[in-house]
PDB file of C-alpha atoms in Angstrom:
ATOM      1  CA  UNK A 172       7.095  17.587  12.479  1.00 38.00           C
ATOM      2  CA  UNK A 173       8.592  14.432  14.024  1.00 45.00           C
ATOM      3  CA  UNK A 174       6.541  11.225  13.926  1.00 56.00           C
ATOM      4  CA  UNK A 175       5.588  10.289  17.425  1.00 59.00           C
ATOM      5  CA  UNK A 176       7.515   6.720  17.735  1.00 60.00           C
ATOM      6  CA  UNK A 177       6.338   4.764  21.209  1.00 62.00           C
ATOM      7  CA  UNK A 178       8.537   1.942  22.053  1.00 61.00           C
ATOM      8  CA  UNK A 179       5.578  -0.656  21.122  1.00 62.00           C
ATOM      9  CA  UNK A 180       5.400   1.168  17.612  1.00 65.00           C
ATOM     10  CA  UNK A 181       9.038  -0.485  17.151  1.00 67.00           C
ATOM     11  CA  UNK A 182       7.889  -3.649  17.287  1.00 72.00           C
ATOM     12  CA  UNK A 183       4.712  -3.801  15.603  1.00 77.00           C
ATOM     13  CA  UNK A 184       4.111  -4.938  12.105  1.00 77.00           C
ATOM     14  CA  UNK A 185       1.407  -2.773  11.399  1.00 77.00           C
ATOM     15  CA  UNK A 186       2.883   0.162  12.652  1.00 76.00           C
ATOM     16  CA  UNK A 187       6.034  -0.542  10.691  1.00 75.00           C
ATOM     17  CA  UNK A 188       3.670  -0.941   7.623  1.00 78.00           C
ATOM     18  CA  UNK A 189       2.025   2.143   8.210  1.00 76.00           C
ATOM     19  CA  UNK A 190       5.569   3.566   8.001  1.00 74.00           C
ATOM     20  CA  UNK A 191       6.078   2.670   4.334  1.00 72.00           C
ATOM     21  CA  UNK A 192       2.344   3.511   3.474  1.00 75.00           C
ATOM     22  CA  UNK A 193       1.144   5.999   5.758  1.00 71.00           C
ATOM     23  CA  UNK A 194       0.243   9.246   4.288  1.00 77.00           C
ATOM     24  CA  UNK A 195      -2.604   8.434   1.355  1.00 80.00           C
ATOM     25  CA  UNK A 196      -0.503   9.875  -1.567  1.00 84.00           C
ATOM     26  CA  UNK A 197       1.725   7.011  -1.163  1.00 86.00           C
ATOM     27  CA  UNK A 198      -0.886   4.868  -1.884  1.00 89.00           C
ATOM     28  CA  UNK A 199      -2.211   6.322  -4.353  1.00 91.00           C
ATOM     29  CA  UNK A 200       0.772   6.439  -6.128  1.00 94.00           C
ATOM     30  CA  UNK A 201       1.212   3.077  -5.789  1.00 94.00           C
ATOM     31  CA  UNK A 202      -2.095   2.387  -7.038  1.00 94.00           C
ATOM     32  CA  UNK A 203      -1.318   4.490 -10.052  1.00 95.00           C
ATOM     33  CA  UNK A 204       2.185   2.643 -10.447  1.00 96.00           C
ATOM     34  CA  UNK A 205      -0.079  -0.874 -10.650  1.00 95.00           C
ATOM     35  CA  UNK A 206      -1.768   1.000 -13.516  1.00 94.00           C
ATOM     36  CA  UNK A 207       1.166   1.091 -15.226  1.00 95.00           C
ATOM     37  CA  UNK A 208       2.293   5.158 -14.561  1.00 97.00           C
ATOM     38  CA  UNK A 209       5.824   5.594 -14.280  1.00 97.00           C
ATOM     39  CA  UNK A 210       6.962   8.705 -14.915  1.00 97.00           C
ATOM     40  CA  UNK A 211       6.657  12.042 -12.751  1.00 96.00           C
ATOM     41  CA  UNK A 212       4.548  14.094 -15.369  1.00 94.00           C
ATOM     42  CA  UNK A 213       1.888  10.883 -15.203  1.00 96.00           C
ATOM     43  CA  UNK A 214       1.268  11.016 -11.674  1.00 96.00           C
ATOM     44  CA  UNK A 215       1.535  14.800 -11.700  1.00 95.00           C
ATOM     45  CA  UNK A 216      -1.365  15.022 -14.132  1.00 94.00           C
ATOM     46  CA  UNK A 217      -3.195  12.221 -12.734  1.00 93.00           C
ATOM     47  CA  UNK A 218      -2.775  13.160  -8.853  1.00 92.00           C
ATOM     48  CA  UNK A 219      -3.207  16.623  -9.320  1.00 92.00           C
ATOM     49  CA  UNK A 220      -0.192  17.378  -6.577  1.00 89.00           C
ATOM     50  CA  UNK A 221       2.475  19.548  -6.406  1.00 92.00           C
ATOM     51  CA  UNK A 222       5.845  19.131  -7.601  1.00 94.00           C
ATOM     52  CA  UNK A 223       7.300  19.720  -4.792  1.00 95.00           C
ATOM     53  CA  UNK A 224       4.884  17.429  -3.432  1.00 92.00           C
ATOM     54  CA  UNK A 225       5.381  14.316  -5.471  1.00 94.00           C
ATOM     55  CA  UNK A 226       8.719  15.342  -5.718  1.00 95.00           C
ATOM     56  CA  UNK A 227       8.717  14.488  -1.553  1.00 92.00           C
ATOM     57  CA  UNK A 228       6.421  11.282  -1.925  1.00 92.00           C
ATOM     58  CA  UNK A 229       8.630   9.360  -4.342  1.00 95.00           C
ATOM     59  CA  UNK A 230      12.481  10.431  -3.049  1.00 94.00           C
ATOM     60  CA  UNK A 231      10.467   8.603   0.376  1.00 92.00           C
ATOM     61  CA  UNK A 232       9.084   5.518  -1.735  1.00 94.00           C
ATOM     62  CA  UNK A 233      12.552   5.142  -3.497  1.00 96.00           C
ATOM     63  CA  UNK A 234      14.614   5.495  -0.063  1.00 93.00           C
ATOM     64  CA  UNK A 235      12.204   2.522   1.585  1.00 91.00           C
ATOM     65  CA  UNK A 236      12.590   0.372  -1.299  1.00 94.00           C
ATOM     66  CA  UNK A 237       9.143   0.711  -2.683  1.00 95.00           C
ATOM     67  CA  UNK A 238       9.880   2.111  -6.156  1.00 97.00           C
ATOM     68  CA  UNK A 239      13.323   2.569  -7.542  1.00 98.00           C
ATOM     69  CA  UNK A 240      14.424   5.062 -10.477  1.00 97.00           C
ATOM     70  CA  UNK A 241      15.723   4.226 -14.222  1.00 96.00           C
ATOM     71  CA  UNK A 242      16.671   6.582 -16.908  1.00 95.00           C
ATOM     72  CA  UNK A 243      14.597   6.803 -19.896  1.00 93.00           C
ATOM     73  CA  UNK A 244      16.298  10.036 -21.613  1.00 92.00           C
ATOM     74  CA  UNK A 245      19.884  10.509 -21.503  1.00 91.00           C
ATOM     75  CA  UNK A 246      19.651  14.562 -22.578  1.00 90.00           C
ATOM     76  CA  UNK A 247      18.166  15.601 -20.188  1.00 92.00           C
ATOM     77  CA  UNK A 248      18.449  12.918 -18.307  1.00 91.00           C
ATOM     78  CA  UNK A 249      14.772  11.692 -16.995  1.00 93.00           C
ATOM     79  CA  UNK A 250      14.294   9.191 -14.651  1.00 95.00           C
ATOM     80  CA  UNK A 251      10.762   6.791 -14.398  1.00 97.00           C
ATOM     81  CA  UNK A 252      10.159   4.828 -11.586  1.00 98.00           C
ATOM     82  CA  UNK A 253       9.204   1.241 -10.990  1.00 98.00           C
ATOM     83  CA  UNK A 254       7.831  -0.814  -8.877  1.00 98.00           C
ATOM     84  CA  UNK A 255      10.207  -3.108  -6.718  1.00 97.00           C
ATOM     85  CA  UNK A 256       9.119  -6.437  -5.471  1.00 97.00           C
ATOM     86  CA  UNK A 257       8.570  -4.995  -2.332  1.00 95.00           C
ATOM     87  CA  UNK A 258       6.532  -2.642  -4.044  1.00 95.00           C
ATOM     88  CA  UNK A 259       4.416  -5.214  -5.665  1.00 96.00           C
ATOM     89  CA  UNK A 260       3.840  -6.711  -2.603  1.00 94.00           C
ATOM     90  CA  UNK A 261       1.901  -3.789  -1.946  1.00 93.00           C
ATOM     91  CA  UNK A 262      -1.007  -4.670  -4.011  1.00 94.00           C
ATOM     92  CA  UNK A 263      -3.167  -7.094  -2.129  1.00 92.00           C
ATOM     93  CA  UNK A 264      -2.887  -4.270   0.159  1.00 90.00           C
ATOM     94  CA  UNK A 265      -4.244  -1.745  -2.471  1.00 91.00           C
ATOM     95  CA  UNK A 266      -6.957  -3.654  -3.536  1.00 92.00           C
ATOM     96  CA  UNK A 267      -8.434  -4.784  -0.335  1.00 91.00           C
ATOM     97  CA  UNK A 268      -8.884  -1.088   0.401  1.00 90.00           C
ATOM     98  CA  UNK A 269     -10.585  -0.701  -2.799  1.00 91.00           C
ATOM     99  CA  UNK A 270     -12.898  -3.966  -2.487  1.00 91.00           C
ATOM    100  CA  UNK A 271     -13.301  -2.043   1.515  1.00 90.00           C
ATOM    101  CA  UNK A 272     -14.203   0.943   0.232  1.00 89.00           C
ATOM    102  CA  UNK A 273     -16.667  -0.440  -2.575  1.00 89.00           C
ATOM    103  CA  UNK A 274     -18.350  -2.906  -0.178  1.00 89.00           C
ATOM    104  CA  UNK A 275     -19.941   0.608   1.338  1.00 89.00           C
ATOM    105  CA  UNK A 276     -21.320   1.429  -2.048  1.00 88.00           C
ATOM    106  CA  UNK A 277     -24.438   0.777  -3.932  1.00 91.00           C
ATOM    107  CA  UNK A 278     -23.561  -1.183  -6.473  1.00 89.00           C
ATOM    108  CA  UNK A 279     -24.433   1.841  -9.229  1.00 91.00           C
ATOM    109  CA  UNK A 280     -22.228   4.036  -7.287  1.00 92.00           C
ATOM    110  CA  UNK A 281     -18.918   2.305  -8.150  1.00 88.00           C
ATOM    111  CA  UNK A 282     -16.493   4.376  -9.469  1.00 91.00           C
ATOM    112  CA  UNK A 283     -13.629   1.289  -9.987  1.00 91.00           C
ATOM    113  CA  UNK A 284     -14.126  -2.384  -9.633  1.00 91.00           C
ATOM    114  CA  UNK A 285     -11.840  -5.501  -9.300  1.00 92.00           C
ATOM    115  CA  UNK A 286     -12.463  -7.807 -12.946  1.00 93.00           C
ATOM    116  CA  UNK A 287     -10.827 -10.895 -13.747  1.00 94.00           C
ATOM    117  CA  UNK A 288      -8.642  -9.543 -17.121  1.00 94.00           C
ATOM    118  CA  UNK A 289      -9.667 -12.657 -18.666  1.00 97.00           C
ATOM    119  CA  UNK A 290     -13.328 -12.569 -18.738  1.00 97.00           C
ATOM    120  CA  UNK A 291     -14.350  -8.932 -17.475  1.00 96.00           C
ATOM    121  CA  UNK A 292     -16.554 -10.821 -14.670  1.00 95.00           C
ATOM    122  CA  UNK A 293     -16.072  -8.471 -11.216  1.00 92.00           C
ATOM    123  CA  UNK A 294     -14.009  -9.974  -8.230  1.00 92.00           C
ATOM    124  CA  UNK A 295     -14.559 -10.083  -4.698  1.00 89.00           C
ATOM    125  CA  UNK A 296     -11.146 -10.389  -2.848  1.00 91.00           C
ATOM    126  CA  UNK A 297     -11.187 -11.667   0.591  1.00 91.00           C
ATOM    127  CA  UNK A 298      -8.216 -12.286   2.674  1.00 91.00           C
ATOM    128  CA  UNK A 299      -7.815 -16.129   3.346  1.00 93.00           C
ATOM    129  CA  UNK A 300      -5.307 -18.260   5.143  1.00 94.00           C
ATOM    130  CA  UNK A 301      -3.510 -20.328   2.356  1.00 94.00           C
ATOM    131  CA  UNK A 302      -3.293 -23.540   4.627  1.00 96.00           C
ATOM    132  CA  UNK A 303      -6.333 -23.873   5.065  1.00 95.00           C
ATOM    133  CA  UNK A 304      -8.382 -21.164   2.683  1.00 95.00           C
ATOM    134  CA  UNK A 305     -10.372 -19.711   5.284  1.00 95.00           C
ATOM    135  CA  UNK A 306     -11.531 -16.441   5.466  1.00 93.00           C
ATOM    136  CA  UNK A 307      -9.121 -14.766   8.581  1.00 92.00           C
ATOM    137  CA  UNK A 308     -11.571 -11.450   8.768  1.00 89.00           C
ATOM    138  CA  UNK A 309     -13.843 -13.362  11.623  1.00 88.00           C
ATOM    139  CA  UNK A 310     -13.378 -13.533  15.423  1.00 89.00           C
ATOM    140  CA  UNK A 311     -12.035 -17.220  14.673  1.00 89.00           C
ATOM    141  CA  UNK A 312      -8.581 -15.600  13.595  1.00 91.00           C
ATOM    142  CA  UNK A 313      -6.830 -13.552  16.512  1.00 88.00           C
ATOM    143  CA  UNK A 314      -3.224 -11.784  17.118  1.00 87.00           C
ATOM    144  CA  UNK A 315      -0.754 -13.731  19.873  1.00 88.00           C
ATOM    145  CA  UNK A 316       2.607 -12.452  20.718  1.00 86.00           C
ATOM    146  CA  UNK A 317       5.320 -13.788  17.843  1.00 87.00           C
ATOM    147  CA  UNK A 318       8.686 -15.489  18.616  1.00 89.00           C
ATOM    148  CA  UNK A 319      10.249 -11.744  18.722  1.00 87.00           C
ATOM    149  CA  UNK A 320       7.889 -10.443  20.965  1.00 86.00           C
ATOM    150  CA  UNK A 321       8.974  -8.335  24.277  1.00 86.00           C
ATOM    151  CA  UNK A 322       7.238  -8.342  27.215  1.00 87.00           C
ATOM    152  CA  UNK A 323       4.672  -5.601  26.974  1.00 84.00           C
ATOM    153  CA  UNK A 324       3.551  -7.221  23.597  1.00 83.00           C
ATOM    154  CA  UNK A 325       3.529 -11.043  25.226  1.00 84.00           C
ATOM    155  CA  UNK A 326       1.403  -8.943  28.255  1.00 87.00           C
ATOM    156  CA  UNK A 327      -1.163  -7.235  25.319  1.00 84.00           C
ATOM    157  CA  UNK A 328      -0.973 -10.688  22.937  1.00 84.00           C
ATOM    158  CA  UNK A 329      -1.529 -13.446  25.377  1.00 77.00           C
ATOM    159  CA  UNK A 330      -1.077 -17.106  23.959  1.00 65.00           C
ATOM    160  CA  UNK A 331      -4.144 -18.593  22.593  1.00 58.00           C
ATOM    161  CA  UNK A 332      -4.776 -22.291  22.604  1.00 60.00           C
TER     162      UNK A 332
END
């Protein structure tokens, strides 16, 4: 089945993230590559998906740039596959989601938390603005139409002062 594209979709950056990221075995292979899995019999065992499956889900994260293969085995030749920079990128992503997800949760019920590797003490990531370090998840941070914008998105994003 086609994605549904409407002509706003084309232009907006969260749509065109969702493109990279959308279906939740993408993410969670990601997450699993920032754990240090690589190869296709990892995930496999770890994701509990199909081949044909995770066969699908990486060819997609290699073709956008997210992952990219290397040989590890010559005979047969085996292929593992690594995170790109733009892959990487990914992570604040990742672990916002989980810090989302565990801010619903009792304490006790915590499955995975964030720790600093250093001292083992858990993290709470917020999202900040680096100029000025302030937290951008209030009603004090808002979306306006970019330089790029066309004329339905400048209608929907009006200027703010």
């Amino acid at each position: 089945m086609a994605p549904r594209i409407r002509p706003e979709d084309l232009e907006c950056p969260l749509s065109t993230a969702l493109s990279y990221v959308g279906e939740w075995w993408t993410l969670l292979l990601l997450h699993d590559c920032f754990d240090g899995y690589r190869r296709f019999d990892q995930f496999q065992a770890n994701l509990k998906i199909s081949s044909s499956m995770l066969t699908s889900r990486l060819k997609t994260l290699v073709e956008n740039g997210l992952l990219e293969k290397q040989p590890y085995q010559a005979n047969p030749v085996r292929h593992e596959y690594v995170l790109t920079e733009l892959g990487r990128s990914l992570r604040p992503v990742i672990v916002a989601l989980a810090a989302w997800g565990n801010s619903r949760l009792d304490p006790a019920e915590r499955s995975m938390i964030l720790v600093d590797a250093a001292t083992g003490q858990e993290a709470e990531p917020v999202l900040v603005d680096q100029a000025t370090g302030r937290r951008v998840d209030g009603d004090d941070f808002v979306f306006t139409a970019g330089p790029a914008a066309s004329a339905p998105f400048r209608t929907r994003y009006t200027p703010t002062p």
